[in-house]
CSV table of C-alpha atoms in Angstrom, one decimal:
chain,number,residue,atom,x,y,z
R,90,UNK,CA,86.4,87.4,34.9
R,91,UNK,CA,88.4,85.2,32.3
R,92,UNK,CA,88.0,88.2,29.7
R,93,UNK,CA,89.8,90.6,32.3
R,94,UNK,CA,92.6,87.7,33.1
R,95,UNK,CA,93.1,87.3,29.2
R,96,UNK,CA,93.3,91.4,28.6
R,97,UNK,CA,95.9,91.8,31.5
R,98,UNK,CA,98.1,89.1,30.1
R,99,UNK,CA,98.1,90.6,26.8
R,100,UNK,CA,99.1,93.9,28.6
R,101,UNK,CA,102.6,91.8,29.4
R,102,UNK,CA,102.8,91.1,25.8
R,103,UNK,CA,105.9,92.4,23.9
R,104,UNK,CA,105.1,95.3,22.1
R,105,UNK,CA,102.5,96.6,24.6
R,106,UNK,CA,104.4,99.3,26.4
R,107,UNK,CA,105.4,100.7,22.9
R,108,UNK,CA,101.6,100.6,21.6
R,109,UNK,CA,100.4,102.3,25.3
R,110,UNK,CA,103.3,105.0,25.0
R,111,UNK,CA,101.7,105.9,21.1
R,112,UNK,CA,98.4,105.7,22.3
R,113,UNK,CA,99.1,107.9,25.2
R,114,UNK,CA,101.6,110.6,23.2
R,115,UNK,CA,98.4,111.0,20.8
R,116,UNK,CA,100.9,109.1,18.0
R,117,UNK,CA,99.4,105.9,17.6
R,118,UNK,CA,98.3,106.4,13.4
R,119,UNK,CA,101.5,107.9,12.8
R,120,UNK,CA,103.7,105.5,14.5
R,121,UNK,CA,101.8,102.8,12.7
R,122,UNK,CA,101.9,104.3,9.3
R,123,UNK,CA,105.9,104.4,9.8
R,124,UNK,CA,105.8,100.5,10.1
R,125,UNK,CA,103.9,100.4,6.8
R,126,UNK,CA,105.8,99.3,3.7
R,127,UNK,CA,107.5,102.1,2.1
R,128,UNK,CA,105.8,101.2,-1.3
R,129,UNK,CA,102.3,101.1,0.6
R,130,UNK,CA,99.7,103.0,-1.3
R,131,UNK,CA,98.7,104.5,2.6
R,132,UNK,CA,102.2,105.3,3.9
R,133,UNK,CA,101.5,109.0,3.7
R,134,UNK,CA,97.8,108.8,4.6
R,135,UNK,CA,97.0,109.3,7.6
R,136,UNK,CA,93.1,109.7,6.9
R,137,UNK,CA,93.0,107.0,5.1
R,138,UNK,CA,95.3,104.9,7.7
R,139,UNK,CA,92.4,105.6,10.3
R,140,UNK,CA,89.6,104.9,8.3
R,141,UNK,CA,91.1,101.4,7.6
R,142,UNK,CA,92.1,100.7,11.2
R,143,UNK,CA,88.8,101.4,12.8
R,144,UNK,CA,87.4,99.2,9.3
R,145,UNK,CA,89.9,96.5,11.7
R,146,UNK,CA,88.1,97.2,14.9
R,147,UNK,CA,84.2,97.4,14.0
R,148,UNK,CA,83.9,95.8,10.9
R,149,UNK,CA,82.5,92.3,10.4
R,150,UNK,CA,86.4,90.8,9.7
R,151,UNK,CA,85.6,89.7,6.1
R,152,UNK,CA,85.9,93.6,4.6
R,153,UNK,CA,88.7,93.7,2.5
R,154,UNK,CA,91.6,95.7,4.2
R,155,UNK,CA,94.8,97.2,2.9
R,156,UNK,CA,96.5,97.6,6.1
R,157,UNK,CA,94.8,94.2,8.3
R,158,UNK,CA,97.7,91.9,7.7
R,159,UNK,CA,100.3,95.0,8.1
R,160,UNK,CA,98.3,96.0,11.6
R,161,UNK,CA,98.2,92.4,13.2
R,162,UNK,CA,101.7,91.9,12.7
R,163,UNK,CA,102.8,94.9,14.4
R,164,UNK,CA,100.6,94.3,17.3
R,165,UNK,CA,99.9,90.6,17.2
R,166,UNK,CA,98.0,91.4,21.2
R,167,UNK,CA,96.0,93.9,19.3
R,168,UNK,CA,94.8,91.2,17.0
R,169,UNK,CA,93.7,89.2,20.2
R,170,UNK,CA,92.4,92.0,22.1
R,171,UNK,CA,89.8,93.1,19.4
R,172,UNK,CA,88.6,89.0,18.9
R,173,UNK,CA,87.8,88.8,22.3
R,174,UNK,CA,85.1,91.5,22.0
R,175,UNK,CA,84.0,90.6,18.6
R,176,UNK,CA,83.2,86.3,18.8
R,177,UNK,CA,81.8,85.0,15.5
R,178,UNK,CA,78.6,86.9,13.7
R,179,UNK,CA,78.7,89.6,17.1
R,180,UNK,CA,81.2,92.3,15.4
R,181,UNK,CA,79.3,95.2,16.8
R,182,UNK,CA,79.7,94.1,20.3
R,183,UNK,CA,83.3,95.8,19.8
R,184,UNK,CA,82.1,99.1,18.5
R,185,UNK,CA,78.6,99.0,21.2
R,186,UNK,CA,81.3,98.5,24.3
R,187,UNK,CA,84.2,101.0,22.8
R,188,UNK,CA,80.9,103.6,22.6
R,189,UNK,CA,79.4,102.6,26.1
R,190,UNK,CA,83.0,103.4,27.5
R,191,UNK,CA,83.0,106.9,25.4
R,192,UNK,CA,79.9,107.9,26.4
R,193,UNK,CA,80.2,107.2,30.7
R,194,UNK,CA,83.6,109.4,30.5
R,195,UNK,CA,82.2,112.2,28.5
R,196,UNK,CA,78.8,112.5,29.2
R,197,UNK,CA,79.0,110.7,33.2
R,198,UNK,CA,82.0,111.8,34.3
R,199,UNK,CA,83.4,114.7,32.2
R,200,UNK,CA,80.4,116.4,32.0
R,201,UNK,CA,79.1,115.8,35.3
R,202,UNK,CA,81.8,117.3,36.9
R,203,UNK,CA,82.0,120.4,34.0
R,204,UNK,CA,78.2,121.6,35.4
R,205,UNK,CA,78.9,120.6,39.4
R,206,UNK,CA,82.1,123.1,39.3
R,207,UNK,CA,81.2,125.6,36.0
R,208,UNK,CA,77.6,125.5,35.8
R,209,UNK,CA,77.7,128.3,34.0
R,210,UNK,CA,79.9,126.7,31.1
R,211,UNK,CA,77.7,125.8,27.9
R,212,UNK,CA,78.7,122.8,26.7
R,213,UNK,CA,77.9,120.0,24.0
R,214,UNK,CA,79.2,116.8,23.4
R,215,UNK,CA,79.7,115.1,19.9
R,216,UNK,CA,81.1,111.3,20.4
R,217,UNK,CA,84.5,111.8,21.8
R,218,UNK,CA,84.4,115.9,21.5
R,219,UNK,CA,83.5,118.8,23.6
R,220,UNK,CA,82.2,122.1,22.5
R,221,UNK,CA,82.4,125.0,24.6
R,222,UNK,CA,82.9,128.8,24.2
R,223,UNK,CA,86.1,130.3,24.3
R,224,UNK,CA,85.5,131.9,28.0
R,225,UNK,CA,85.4,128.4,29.7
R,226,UNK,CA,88.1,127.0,27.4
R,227,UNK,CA,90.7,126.5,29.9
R,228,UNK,CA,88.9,125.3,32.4
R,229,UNK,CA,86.9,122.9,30.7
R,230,UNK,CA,89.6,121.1,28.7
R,231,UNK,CA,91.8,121.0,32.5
R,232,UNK,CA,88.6,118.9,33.7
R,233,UNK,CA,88.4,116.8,30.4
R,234,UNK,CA,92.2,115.9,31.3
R,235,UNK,CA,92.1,115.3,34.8
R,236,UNK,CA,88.7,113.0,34.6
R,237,UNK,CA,90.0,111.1,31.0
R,238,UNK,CA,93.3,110.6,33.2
R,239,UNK,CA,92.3,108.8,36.6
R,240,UNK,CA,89.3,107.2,34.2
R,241,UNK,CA,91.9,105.5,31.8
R,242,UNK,CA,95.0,105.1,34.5
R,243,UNK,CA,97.4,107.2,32.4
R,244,UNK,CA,98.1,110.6,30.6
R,245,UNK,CA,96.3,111.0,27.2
R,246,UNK,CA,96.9,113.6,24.6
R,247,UNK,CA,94.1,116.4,23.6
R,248,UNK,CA,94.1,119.2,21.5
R,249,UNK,CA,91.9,121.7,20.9
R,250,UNK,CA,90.8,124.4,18.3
């Protein structure tokens, strides 16, 4: 119960709106790398950007980063949000919950719902993907947005190939 009253008052934090509208719009590496230095070595790298971020979330906190002093000062709540899930000597606790959420909304509810209503639809799941064939594509990724939206509370951006 305190960690869900310490997570909704960072949610008030300045700064929050902004980082929920980039994570929402599908922007959130790119609006991040424009807040880099323009002499950092990353400021056109977006793979590389992502790679060090998630080093940010899941790693053990003593990894060198390039980008961890540039991250926390643009979202200083970030910076909290993350140390609540990762105490001292526990930083996979993090990554296990991010991947416990993950996998109930892809393979619970997305999933669930893509066999009740297209049982015919083959389908695979890969982390935070979905495979399916080009005949079910439509319908398929309209479930994966209406489930990831009333799961989450808001409107994400997907894409698909």
């Amino acid at each position: 119960i305190v960690l869900w009253h310490k997570l909704a008052e960072l949610r008030t934090r300045q700064g929050f709106a902004d980082f929920q509208r980039e994570i929402e719009d599908g922007v959130f590496y790119d609006a991040f790398m424009e807040k880099l230095p323009i002499y950092h070595p990353f400021k056109e790298r977006r793979d590389m950007v992502k790679k060090e971020i998630l080093k940010c979330f899941y790693g053990r906190g003593n990894e060198r980063s390039c980008i961890r002093k540039h991250l926390w000062e643009a979202y200083p709540f970030l910076k909290e949000a993350v140390k609540l899930f990762k105490p001292v000597n526990q930083h996979q606790r993090f990554a296990c919950l991010l991947q416990k959420v993950e996998s109930h909304l892809f393979i619970d509810l997305i999933a669930t719902r893509i066999n009740r209503e297209i049982p015919e639809a083959p389908i695979f799941t890969i982390h935070d993907s979905l495979y399916t064939i080009e005949e079910f594509k439509e319908r398929v990724f309209r479930i994966v947005r209406e489930e990831s939206t009333t799961f989450l509370g808001f409107e994400t951006h997907f894409g698909y190939e």
